[in-house]
XYZ file of N, CA and C in Angstrom:
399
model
N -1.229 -40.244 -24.346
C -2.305 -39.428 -23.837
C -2.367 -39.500 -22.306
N -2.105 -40.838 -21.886
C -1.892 -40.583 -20.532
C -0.892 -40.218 -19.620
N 0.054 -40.016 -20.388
C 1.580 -39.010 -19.657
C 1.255 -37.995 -19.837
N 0.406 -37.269 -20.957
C -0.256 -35.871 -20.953
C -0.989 -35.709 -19.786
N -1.866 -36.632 -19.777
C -2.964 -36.026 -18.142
C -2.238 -36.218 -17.365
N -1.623 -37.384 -16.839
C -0.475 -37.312 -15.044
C 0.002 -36.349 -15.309
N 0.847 -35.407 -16.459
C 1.229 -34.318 -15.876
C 1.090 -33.509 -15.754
N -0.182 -32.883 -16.852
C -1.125 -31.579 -16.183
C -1.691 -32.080 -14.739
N -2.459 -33.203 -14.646
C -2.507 -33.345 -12.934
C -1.139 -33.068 -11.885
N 0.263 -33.414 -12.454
C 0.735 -33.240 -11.624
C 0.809 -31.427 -11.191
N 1.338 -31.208 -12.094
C 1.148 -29.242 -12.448
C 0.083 -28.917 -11.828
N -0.972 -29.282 -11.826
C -1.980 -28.655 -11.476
C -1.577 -28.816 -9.445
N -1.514 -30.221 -9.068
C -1.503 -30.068 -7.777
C -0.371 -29.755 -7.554
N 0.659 -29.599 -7.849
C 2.081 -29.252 -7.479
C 1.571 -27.381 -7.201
N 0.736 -26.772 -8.322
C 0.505 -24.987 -7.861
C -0.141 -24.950 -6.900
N -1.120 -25.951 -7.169
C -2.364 -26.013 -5.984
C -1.751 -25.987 -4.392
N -1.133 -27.148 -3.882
C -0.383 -27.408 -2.646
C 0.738 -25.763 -2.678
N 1.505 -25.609 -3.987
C 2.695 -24.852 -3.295
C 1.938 -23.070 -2.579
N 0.934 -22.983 -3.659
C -0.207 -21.729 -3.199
C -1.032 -21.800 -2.030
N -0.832 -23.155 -1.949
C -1.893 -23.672 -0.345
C -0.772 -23.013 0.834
N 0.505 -23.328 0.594
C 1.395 -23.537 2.007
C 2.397 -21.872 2.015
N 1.628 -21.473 1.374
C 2.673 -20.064 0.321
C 3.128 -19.597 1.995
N 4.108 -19.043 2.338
C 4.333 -17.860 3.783
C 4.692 -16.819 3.605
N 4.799 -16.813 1.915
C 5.152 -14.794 1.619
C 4.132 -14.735 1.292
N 4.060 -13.101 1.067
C 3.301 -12.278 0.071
C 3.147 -13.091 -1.177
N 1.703 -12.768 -1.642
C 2.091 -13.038 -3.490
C 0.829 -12.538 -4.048
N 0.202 -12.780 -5.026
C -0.728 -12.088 -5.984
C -1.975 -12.836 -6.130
N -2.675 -12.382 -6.284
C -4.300 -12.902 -6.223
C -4.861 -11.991 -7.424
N -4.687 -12.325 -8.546
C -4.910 -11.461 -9.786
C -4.388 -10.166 -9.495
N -5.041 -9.732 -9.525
C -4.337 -8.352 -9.413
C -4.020 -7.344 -8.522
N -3.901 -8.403 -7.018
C -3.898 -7.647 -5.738
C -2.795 -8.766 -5.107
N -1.948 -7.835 -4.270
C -0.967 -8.368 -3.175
C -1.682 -8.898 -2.208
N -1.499 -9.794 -2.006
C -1.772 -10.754 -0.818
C -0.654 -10.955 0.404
N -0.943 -10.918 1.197
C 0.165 -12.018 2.628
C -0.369 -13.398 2.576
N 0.122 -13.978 3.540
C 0.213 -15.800 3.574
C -1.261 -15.898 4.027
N -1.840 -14.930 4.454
C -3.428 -15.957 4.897
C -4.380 -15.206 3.523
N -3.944 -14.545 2.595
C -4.654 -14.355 1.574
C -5.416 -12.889 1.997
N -5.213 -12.094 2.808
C -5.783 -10.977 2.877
C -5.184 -9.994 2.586
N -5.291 -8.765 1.876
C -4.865 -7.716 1.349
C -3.926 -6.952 1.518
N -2.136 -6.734 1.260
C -1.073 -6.222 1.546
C -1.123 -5.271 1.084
N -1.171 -4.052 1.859
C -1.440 -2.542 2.212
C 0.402 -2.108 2.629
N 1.406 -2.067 1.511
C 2.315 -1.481 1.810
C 2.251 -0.035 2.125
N 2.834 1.249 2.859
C 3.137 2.469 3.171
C 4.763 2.420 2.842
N 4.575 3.425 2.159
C 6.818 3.249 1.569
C 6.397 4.812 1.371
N 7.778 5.202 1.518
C 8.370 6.456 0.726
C 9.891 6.617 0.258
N 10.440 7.110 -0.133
C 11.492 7.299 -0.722
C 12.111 8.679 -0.642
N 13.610 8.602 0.242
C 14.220 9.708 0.727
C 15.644 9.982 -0.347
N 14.566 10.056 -1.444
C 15.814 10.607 -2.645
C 16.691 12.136 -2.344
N 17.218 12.206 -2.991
C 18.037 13.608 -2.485
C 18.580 13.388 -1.627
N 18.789 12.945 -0.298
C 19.431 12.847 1.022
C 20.777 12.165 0.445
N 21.101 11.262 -0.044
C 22.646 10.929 -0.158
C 22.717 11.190 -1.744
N 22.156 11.139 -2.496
C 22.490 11.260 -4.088
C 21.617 12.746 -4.466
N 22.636 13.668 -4.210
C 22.169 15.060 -4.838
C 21.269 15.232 -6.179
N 20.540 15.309 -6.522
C 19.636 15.291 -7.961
C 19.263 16.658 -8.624
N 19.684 17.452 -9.602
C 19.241 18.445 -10.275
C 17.779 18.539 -10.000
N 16.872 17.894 -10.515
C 15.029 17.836 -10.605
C 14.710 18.139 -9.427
N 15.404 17.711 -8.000
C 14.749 17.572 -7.028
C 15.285 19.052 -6.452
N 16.605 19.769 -6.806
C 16.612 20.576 -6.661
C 15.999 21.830 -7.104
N 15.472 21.714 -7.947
C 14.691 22.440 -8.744
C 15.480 23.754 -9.838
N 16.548 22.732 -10.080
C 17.129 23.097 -11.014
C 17.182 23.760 -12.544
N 16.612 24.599 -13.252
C 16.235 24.384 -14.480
C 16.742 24.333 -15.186
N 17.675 24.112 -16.430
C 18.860 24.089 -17.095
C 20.275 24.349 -16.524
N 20.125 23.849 -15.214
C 21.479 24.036 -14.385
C 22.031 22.644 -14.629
N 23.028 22.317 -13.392
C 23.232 20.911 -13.147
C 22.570 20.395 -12.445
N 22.582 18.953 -12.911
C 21.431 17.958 -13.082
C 21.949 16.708 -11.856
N 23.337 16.218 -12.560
C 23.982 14.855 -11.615
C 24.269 15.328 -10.286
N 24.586 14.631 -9.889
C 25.681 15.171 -8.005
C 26.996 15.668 -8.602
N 27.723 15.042 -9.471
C 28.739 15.591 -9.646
C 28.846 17.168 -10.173
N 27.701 17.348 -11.159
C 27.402 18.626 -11.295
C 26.916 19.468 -10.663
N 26.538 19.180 -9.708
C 26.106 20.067 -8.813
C 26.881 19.939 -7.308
N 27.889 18.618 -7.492
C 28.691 19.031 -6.052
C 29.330 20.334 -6.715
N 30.377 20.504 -8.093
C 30.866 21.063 -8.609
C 30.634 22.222 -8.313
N 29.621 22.916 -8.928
C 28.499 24.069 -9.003
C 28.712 24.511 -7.336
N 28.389 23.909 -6.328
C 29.010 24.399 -5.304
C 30.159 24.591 -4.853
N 31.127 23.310 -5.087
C 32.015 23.948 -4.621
C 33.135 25.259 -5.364
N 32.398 25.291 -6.635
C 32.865 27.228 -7.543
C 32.139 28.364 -6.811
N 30.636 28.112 -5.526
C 30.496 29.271 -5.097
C 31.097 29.348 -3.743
N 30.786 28.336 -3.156
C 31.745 28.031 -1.823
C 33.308 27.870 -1.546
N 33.466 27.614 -2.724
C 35.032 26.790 -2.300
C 34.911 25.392 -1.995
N 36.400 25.157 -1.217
C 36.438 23.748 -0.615
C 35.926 24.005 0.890
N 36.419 24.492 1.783
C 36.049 24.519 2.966
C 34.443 24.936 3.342
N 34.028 25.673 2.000
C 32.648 26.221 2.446
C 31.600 25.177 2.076
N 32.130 24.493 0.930
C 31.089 23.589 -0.188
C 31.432 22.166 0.946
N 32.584 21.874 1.817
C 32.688 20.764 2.509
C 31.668 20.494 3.706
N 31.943 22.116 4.262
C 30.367 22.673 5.772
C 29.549 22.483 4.838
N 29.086 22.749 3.653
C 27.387 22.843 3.436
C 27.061 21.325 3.548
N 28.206 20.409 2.589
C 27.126 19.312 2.174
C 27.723 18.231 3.898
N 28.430 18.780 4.383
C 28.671 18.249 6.603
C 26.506 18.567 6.567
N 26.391 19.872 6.820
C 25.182 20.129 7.313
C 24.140 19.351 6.560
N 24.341 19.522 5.605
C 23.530 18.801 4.299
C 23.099 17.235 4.713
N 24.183 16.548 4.873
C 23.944 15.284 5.423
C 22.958 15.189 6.806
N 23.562 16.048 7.638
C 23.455 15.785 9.177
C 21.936 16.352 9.320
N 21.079 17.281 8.387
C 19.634 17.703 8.489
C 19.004 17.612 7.719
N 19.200 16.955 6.542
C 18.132 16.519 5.248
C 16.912 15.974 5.670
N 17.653 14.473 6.397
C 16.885 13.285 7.394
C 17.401 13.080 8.766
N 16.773 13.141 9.738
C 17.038 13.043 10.479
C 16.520 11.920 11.331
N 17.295 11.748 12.377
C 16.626 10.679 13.507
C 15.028 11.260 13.794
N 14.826 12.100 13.809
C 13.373 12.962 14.011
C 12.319 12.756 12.803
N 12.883 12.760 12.005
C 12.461 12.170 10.527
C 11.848 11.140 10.054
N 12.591 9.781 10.569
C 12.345 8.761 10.396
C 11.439 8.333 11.510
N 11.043 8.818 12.539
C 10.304 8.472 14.090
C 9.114 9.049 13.602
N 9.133 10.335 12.842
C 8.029 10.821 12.274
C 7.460 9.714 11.099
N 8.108 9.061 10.471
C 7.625 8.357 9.230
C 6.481 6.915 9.744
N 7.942 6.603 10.731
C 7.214 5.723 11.526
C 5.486 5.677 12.205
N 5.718 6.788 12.970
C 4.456 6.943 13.833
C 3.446 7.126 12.821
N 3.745 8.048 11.377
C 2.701 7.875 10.363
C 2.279 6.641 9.610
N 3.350 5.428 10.322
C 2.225 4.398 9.513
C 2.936 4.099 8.181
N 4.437 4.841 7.843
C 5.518 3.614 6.836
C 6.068 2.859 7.162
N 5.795 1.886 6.069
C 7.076 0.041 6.942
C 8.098 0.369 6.047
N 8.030 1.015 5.266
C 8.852 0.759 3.846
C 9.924 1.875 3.494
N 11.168 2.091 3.815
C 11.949 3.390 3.097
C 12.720 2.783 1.744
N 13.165 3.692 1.205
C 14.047 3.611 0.575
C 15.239 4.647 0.222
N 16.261 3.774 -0.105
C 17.321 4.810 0.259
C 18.462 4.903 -0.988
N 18.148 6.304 -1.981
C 19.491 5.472 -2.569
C 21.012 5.705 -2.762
N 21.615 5.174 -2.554
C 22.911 5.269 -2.449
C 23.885 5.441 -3.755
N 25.291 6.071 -3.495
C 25.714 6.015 -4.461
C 27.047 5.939 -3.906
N 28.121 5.706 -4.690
C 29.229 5.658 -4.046
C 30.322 6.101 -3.075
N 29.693 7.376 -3.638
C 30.844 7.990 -2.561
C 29.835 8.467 -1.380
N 28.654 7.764 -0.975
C 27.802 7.728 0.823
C 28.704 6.912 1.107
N 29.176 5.912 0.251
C 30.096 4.938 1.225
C 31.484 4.562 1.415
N 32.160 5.551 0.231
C 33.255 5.391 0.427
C 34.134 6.942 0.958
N 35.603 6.951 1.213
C 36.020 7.898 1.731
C 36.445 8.979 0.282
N 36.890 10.137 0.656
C 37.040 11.090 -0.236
C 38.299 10.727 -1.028
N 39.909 9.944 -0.325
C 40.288 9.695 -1.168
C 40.626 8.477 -2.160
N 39.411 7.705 -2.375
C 39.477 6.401 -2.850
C 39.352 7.060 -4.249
N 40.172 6.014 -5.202
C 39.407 5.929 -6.402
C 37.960 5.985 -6.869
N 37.109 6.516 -7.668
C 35.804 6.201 -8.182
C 35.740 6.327 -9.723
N 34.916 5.310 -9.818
C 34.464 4.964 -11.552
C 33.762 6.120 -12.193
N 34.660 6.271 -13.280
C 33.450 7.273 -13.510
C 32.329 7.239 -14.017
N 31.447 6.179 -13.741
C 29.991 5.680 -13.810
C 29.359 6.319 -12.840
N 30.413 6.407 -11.536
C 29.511 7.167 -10.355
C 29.602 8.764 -10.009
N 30.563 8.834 -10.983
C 30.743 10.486 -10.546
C 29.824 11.676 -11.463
N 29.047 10.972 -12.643
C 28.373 11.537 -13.343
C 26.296 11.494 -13.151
């Protein structure tokens, strides 16, 4: 019985102290906290579409849906050279340096960005086809 209590006492002060000295963020029932215990007010947004093409966001309706289906889909109305300029421009004005200065001055800490393989690799590498769909 008394190795039972030393070690709920220990448990108990071991949360107690590690919640005392905390220096991240963490939770206070059901609210984000920072290290002095006052209220973490994240601002985020999320710049989907900009490197991973998305059917939904295009407003697609029973068209294509993936990037691959819809790089496709362009490059059958463009071609290669035309469907290569769109998604050149595509990149270079989705988001811009102007964009993000704007996000800023409004008061987001938080982006997100998501990537997919071929933002980072070159045109003639191999890819899985996990990423091309």
């Amino acid at each position: 019985m008394f190795k039972f209590r030393l070690l709920r006492l220990t448990l108990l002060l071991l949360v107690w102290t590690s919640q005392a000295s905390a220096q991240f963020a963490h939770t206070d029932h059901k609210q984000i906290v920072d290290a002095a215990g006052k209220p973490l007010l994240l601002r985020a947004t999320n710049l989907g579409n900009w490197l991973v093409p998305e059917g939904y966001m295009w407003l697609f309706q029973g068209g294509p849906q993936s990037p691959s289906e819809i790089r496709a889909l362009l490059l059958e109305l463009l071609g290669p050279e035309g469907s290569e300029a769109f998604w050149q421009k595509y990149r270079e004005n989705y988001v811009t340096r102007e964009d993000i200065a704007l996000l800023h001055r409004a008061g987001f800490q938080r982006h997100r960005v998501p990537l997919a393989l071929q933002a980072v690799e070159s045109d003639d590498a191999e890819v899985s086809s996990c990423w091309t769909g």
